[in-house]
Coordinates of C-alpha atoms and ligand atoms in Angstrom, one line a residue:
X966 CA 27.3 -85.6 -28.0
X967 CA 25.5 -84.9 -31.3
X968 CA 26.9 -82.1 -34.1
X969 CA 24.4 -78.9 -34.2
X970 CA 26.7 -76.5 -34.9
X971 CA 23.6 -74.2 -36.3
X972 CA 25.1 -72.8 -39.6
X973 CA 27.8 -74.6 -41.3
X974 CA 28.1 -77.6 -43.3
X975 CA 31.6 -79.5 -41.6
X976 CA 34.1 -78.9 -44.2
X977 CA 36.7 -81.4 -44.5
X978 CA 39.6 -79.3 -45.4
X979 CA 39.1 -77.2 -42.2
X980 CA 38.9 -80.7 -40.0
X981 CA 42.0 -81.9 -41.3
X982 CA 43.8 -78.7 -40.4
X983 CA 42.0 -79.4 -36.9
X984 CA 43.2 -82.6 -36.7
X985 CA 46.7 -82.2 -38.1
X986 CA 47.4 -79.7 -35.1
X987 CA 47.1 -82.0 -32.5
X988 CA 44.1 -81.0 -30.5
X989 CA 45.2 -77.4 -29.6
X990 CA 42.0 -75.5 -30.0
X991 CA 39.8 -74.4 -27.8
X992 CA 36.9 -76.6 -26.5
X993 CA 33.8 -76.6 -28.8
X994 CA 30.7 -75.2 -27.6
X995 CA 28.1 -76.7 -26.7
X996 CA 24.1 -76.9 -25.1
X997 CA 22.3 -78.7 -23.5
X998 CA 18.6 -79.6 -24.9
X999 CA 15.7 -79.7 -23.1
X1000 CA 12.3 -81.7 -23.7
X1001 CA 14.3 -84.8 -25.7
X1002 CA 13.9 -88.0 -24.4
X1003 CA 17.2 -89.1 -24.3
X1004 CA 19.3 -86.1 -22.8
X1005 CA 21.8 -84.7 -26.1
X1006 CA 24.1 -82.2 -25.8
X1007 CA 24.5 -80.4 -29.2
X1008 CA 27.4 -78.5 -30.1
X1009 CA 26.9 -74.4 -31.0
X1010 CA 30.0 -73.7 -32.3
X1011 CA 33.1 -75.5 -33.4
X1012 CA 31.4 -78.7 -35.7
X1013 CA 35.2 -78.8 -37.1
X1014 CA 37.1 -79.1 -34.2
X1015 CA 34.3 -82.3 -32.6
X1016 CA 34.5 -83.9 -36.4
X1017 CA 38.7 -83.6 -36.0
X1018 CA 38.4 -85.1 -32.5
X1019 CA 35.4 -87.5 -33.6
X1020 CA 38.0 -88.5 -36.8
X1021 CA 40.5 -89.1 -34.6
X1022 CA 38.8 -92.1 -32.6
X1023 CA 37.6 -90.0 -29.3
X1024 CA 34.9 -90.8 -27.3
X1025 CA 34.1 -88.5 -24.9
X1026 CA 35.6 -85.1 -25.4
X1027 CA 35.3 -81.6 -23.4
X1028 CA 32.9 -79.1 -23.8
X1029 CA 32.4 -75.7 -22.5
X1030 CA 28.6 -74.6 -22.0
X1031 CA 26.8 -71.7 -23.1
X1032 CA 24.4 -72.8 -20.3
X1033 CA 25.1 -75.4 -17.5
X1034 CA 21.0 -75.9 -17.6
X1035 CA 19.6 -77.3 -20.5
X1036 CA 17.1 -75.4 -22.5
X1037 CA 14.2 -75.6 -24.9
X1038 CA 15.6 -74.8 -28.6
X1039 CA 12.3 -73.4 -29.7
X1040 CA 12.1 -70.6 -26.9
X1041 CA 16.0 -69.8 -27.4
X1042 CA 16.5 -70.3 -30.8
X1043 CA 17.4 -66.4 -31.6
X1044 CA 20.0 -66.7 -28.7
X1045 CA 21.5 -69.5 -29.8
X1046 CA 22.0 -68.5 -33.6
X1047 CA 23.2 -64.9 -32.6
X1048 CA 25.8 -66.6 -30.2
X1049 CA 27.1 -69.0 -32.7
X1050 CA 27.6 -66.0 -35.2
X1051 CA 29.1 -64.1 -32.1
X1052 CA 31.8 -67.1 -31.7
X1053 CA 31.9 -67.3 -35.7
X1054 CA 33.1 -63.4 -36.4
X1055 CA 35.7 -64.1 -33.7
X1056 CA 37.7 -67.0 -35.4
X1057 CA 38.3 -65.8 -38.7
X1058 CA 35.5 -65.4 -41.7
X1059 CA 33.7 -69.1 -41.5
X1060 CA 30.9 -67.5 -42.1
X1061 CA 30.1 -67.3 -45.9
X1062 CA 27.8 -64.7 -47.0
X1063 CA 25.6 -67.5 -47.7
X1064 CA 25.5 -68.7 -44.2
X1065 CA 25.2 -65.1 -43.0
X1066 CA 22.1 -64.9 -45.3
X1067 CA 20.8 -68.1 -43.8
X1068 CA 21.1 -66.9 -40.3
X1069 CA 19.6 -63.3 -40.7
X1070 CA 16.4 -64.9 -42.6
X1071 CA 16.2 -67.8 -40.1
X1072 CA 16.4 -65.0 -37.2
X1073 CA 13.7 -62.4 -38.8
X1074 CA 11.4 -65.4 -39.4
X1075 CA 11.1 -66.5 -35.7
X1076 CA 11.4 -63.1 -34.6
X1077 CA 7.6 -62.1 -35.6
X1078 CA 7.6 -59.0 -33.3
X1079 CA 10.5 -57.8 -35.6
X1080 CA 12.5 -56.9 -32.2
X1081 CA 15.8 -57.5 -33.9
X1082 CA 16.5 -54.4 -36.2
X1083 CA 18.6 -54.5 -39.1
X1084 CA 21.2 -52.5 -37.4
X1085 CA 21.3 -54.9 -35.0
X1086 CA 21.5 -58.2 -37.1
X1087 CA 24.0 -56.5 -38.8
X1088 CA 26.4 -55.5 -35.7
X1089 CA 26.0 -59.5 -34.9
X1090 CA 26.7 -60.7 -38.3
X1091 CA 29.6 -58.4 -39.3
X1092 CA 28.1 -56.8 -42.2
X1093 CA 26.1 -53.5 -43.2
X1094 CA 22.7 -53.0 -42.4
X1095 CA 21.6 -52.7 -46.6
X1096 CA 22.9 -56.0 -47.1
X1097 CA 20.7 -57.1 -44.4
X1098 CA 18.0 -55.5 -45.7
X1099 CA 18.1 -57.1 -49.0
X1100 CA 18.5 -60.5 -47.0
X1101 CA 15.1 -60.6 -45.3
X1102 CA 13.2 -57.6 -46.6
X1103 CA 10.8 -59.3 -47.9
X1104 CA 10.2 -61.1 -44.4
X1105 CA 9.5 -57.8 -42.7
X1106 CA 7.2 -57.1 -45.7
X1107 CA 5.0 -60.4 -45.0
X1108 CA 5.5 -59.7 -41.2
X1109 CA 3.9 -56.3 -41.2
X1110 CA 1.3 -57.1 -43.9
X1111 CA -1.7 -55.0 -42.8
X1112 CA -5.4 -56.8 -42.0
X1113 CA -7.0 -55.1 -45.1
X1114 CA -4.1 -57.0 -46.8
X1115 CA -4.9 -60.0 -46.1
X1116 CA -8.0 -59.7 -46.0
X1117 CA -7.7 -58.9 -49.8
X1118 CA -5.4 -61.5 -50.5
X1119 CA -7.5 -64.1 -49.1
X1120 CA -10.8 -62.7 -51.3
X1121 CA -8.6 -63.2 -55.3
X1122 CA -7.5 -66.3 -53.5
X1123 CA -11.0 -67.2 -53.6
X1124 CA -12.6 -67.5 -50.1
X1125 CA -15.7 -66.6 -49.5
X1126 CA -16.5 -63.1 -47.0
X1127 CA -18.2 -65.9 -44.6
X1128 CA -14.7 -67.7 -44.4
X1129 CA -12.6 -64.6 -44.3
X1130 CA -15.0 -63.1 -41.8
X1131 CA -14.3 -65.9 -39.3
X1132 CA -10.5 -65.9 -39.8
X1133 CA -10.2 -62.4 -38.9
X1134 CA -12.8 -62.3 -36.6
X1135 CA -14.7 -59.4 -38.5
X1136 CA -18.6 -59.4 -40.1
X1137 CA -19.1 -60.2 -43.6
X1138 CA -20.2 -56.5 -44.5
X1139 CA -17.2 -55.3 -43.1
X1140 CA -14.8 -57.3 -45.3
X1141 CA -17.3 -56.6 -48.5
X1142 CA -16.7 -53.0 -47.4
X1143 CA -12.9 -53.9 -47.1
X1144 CA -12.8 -55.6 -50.6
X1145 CA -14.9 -53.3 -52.3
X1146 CA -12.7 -50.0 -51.1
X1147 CA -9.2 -51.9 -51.9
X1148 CA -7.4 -49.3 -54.0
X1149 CA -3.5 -49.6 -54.9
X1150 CA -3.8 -47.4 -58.3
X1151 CA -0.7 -45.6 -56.9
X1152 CA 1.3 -48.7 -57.4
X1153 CA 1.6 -48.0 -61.4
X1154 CA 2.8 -44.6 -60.5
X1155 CA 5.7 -45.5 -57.8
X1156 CA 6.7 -48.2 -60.3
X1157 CA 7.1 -45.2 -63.0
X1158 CA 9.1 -42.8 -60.5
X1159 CA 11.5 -46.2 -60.5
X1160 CA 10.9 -47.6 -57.1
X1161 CA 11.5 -51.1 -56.2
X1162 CA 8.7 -53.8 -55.4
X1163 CA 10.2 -54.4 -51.9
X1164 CA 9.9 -50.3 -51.4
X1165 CA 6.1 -50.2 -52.7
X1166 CA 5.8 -53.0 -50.4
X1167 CA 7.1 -51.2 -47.4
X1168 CA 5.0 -48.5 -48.2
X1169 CA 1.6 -50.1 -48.5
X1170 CA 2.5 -52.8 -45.1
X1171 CA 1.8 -55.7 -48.0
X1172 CA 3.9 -59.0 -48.9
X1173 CA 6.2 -59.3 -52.0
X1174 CA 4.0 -61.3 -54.1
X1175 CA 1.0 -59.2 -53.3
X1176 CA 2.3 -56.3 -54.3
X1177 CA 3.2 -58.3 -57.6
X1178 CA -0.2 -59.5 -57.9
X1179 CA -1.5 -55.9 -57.7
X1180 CA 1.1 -55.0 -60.3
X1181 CA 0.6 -57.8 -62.9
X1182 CA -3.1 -58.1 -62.2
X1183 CA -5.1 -59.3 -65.9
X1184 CA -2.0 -59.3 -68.2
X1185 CA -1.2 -63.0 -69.9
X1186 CA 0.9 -65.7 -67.9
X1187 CA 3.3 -65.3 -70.5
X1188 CA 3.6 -61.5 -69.7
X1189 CA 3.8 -62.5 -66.1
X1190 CA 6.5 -65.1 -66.8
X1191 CA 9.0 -62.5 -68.3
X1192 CA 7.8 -59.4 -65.7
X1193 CA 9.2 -61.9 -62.8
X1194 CA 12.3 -62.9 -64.9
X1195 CA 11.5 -66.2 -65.7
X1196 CA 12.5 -68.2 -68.9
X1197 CA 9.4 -70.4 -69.8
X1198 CA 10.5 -73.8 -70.3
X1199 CA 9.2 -75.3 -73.5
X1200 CA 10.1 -79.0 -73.1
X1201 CA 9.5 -81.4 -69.9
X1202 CA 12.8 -80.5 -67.7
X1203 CA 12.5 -77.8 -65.7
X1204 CA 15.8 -77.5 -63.6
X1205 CA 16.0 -74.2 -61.5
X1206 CA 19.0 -73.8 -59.3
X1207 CA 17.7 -71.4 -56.8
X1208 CA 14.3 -70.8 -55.2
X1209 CA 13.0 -67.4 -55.7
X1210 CA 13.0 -66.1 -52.0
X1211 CA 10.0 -63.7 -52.9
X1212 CA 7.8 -66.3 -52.8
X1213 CA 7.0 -68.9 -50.0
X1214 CA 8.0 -68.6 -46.3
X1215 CA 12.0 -70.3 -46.1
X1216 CA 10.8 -74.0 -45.1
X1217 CA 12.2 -77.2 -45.2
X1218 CA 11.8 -78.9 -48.7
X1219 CA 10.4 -75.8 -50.0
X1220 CA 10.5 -75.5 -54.0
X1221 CA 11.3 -72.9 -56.7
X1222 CA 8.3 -70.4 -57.7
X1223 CA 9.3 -71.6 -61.2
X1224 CA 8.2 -75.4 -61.2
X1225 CA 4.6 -74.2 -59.2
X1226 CA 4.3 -71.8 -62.3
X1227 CA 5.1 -73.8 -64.8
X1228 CA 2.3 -76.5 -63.3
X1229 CA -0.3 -73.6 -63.5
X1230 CA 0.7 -72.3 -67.2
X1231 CA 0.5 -75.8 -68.9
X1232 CA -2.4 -77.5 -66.3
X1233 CA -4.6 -74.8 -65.2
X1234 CA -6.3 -71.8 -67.0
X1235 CA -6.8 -68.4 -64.8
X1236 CA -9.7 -68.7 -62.2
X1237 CA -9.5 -72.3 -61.4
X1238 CA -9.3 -73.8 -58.3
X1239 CA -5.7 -75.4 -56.8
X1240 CA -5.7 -77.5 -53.7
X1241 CA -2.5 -77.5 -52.1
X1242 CA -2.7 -80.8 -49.1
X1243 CA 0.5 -80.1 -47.9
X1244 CA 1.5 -76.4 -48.6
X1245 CA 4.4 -76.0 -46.1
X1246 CA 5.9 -72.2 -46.5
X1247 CA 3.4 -71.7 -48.8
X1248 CA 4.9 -71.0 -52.4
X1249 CA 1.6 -72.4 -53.9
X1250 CA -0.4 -70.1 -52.9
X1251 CA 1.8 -67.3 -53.5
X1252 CA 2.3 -68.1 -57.2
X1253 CA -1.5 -69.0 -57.4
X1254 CA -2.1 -65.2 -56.1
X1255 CA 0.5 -63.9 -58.8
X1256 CA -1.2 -66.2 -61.6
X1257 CA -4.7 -65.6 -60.1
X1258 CA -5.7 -69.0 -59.9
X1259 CA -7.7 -69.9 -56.9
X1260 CA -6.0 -71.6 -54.2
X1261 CA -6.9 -73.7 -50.9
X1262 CA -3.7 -74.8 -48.7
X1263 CA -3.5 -77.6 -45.9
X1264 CA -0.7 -78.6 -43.7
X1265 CA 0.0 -79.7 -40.4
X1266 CA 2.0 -76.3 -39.9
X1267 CA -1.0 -73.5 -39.5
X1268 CA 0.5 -70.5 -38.7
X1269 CA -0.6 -66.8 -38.1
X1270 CA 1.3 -65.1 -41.0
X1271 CA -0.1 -67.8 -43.4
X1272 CA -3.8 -67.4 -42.5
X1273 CA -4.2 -69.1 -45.9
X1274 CA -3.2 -72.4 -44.8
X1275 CA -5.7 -74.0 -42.7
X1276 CA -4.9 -77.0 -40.1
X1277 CA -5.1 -80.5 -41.6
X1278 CA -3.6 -83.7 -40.4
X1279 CA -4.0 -86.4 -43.5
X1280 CA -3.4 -89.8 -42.0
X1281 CA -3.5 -93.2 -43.0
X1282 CA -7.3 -94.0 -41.7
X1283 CA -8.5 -90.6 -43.8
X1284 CA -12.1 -90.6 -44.6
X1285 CA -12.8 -87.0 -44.5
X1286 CA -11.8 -84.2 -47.1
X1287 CA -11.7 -81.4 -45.7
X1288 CA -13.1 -79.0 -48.5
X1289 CA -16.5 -79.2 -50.3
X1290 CA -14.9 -77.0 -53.6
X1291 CA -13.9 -79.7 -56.2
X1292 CA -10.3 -78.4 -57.4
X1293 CA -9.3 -78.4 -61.0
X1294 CA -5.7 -79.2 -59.9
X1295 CA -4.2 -80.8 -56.8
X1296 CA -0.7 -79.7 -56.6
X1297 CA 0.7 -82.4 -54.0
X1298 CA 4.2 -81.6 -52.8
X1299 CA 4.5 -84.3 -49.7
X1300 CA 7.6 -84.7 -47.6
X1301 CA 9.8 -87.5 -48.9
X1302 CA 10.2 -90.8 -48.1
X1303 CA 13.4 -90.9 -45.9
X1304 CA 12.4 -92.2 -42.4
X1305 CA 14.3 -89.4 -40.4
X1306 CA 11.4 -86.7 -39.5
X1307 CA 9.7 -87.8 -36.0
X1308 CA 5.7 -88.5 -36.3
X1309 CA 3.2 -87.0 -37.3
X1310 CA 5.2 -86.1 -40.6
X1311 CA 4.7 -89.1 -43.4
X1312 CA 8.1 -89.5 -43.8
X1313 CA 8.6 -91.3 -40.7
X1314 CA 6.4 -94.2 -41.5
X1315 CA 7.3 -97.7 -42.7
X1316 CA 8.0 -98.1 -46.8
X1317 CA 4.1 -100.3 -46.3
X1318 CA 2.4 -97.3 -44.7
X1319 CA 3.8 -94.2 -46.5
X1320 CA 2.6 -96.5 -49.8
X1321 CA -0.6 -96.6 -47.7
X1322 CA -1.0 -93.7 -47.1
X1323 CA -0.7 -92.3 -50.7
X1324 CA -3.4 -95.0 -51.8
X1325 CA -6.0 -93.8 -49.7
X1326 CA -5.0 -90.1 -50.3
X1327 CA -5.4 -90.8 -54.3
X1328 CA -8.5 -92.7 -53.5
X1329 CA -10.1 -89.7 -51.3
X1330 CA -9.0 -87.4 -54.0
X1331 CA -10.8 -89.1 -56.7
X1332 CA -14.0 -89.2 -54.2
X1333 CA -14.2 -85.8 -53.9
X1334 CA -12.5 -84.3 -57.5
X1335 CA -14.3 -83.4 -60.7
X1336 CA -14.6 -85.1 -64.0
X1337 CA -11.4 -83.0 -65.4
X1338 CA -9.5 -82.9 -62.0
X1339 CA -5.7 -83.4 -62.7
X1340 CA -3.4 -84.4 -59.7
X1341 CA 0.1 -82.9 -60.0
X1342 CA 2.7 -85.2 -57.7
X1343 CA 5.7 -83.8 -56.8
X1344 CA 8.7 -87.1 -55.5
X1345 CA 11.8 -88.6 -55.7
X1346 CA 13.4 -92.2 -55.8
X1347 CA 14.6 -93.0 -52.5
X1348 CA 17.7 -95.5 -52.6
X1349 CA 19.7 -96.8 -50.0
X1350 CA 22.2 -95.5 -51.3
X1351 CA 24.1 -93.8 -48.4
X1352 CA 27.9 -95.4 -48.2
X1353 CA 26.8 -98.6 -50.6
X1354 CA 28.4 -99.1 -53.7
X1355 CA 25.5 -99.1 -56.8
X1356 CA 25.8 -103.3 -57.2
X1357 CA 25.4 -103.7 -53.0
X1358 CA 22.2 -101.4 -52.3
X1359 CA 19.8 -103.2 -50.4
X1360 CA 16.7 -103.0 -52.7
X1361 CA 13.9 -104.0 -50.7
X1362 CA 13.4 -100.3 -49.1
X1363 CA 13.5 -98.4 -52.1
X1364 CA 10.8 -96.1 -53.3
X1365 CA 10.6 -95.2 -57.1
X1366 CA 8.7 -93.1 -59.0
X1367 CA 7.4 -96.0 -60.5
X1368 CA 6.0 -97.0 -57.2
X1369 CA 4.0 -94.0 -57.4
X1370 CA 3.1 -94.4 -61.1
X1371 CA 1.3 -97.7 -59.9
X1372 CA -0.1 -96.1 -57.2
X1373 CA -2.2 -93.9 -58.9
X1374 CA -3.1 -96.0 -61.9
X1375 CA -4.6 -98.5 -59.0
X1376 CA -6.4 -95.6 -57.6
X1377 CA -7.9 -94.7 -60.7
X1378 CA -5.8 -92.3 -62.1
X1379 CA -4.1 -91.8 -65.2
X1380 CA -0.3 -90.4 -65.4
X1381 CA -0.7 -88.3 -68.5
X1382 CA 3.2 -86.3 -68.7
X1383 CA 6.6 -87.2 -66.6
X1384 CA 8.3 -83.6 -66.3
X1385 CA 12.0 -84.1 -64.8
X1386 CA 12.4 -81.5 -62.0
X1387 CA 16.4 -82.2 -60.7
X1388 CA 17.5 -81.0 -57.5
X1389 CA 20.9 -79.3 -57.4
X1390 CA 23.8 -81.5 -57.1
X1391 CA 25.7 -78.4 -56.1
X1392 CA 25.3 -78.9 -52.4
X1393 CA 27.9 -81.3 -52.3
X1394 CA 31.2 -80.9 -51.2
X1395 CA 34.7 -82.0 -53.4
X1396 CA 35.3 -84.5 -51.3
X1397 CA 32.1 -86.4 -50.6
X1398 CA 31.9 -86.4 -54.6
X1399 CA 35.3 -87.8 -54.4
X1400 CA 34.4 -90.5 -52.1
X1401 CA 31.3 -91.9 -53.7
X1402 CA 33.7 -92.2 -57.1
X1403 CA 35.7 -93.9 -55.1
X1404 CA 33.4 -96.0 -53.8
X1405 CA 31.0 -96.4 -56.9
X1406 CA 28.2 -95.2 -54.6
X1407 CA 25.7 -93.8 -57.1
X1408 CA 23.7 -90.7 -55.8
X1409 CA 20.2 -89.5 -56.5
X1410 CA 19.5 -85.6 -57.5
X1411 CA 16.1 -87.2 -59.7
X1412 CA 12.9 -85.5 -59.0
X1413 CA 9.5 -86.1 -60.6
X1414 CA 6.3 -84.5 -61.3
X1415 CA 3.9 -86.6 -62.7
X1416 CA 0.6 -85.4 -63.7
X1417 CA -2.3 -87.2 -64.0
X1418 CA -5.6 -87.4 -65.0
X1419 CA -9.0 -88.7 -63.3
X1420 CA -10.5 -91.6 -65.0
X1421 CA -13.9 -91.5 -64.6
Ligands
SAM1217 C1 7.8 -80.8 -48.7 S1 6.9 -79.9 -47.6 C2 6.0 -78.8 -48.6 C3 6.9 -77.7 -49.1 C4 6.1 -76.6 -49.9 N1 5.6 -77.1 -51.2 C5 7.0 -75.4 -50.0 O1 7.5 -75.2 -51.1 O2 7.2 -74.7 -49.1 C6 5.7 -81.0 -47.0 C7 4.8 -80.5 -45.9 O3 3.9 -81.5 -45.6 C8 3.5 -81.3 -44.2 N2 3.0 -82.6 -43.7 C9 3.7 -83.7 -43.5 N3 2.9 -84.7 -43.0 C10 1.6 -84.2 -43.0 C11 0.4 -84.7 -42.6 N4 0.2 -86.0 -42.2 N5 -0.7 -83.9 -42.7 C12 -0.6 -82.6 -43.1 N6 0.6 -82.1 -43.5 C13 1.7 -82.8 -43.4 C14 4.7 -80.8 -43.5 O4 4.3 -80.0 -42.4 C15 5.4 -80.0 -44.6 O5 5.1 -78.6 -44.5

């Protein structure tokens, strides 16, 4: 049986209280899932009591089932997080807010139709509907974005009417009728009666950083900077704790508003172009919008709320770009090394091929960039660190930036500025910090953006 509890991180403290009581607890929860090669059973609720019984040398351990058949996670997921909160609220407050939060956003993001009201999150999560409203408001907002609204938004981001027209199946007068009509001037006078962005965008059926874009529209990116509340960084670190949730889709690996900004202020001047290969929940884009910078996103991922992102799959036998417009910046934020995600994602290929990959991406990218093209690569040094003292790592694995500074000088690129972007070390529990003093296990929170130059 594998953990899935779908919320919480295990904490130790409550599995030692598990396991110091001897195994009288009820029987976890669990499901099975459908579609996997080898048939798991994943536990919905009660990660604490399987670690206490898993701790305590067991091998096979009792389960009761939400569902005696198995079933596909994608189809139920809404089921299954609203009956692990239901088994949560029962035994005691586990919960924290934050995973509360989690839940609500994760729920209102699959659920596209909006079928779950707030009233009704709330009843499940144990709290009142206005907190829920400030958790995923501006999920609704993006949900029930209007067609004129995106048809807008794609236009600053700079597509053409032909390519809007054929995304939202309309004629090319029609959207230059569309475009040409847009008016939000009573934006400036709902902001003066003191209403909130996330009201004005209820009101007008538009996204967060749409109606932001219509707000800040031709005033300096330093105006923009302190308008969103942002400190501009002056030097080359730029640690931000928190993503700002009003821009981007919630996505694995997605990154703070802040760092994309920062990119575009000291790399890019208004009106050019970013490509974004891999643009996952789409927080490029959105700060591009914002910033009004052009912007063209790729990714696996397509989706319909995010017409902006078109399907691409970049693989190691690329030939083809798939855009004629020469960007001024590429903003490349690809998935880790770290061997877990399944194929097609990179990060599941060898150390040789996801080196291989990036040699033919930088290649292709030189092909098809300008003279004054500047890449911006987002990455991390990936140890094998996990359980192994600093002076036992196995070496031969490991991934550094410096692998990726060689990289692109061999692909004729030049690394002009190293800006240290950490991740959060805060994630980690008292006790796993504990144990890697213990065990002299050094850890990695590094992250690196390294821009570079084309050399012609
Ligand atoms: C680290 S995420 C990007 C996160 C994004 N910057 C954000 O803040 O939301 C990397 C993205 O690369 C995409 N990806 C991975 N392998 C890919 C491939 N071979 N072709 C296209 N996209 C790929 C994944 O779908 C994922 O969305």
């Amino acid at each position: 049986m594998k953990s899935m509890d779908l919320f919480v991180a295990p904490d130790e403290e409550m599995i030692e209280i598990y396991r110091l009581s001897g195994h009288r607890y009820p029987a976890p929860l669990a499901y099975k899932k459908e579609n996997e090669k080898i048939e798991a059973t994943l536990i919905l609720d009660g990660i604490h009591r399987w670690s206490a019984y898993k701790e305590c040398g067991f091998k096979k351990i009792e389960a009761k089932h939400w569902k005696m058949e198995p079933v596909d996670y994608e189809t139920n997921k809404i089921a299954l997080l609203l009956e692990g909160a239901r088994c949560n609220l029962k035994h005691g407050d586990r919960l924290s807010p934050r995973d509360k939060k989690q839940i609500a956003r994760d729920i209102a993001t699959s659920d596209t139709e909006c079928i779950y009201t707030e009233e009704a999150l709330a009843e499940k999560l144990g709290v009142i509907r206005q907190t829920v409203n400030t958790w995923i408001s501006d999920i609704r907002a993006r949900q029930k974005a209007g067609r004129d609204i995106i048809i807008i938004r794609l236009n600053r981001l700079g597509w053409t009417q032909d390519q809007i027209g054929e995304v939202v199946g309309l004629s090319r007068n029609r959207i230059s009728e569309i475009v040409g009509n847009a008016n939000f001037s009573e934006i400036d006078t709902l902001l003066s009666q003191g209403r909130e962005m996330d009201y004005i965008a209820r009101h007008y059926h538009m996204d967060i950083p749409f109606a932001l874009f219509l707000h800040l529209e031709g005033r300096t990116d330093q105006e923009k900077f302190k308008e969103l509340g942002w400190g501009l960084r002056t030097w080359d670190q730029w640690n931000f704790n928190e993503c700002d949730e009003r821009f981007g889709d919630d996505w694995p690996g997605r990154i703070p508003a802040q760092l994309v900004a920062h990119t575009l202020f000291y790399f890019t001047n208004p009106g050019d172009l970013v490509l974004d290969p891999m643009a996952g929940g789409g927080v490029v884009s959105d700060v591009c919008l914002v910033f009004e910078r052009r912007c063209e996103s790729f990714d696996l991922a397509a989706r319909d709320n995010r017409l902006e992102i078109k399907y691409h799959y970049w693989n190691l036998k690329d030939k083809d770009w798939p855009t004629t417009k020469k960007p001024d910046l590429i903003f490349f934020d690809p998935p880790y090394y770290s061997k877990k995600p399944p194929p097609p994602c990179i990060s599941s290929y060898s150390k040789e091929e996801y080196e291989k990959f990036f040699k033919g991406f930088f290649l292709l990218a030189h092909k098809n960039a300008k003279e004054t093209t500047r890449i911006a690569f987002l990455n991390a040094d990936w140890r094998d660190f996990q359980s192994t003292p600093a002076l036992k790592e196995p070496q031969n694995n490991s991934i550094t930036i410096f692998d990726y500074h060689r990289i692109l000088s061999e692909t004729g690129w030049k690394v002009t500025h190293r800006i240290e972007c950490p991740l959060s070390s805060e994630r980690m529990t008292g006790n796993e910090v504990q144990k890697m003093q213990d065990k002299r296990i050094l850890g990695t929170v590094g992250r690196s953006l390294l821009i570079a130059r084309r050399v012609v």
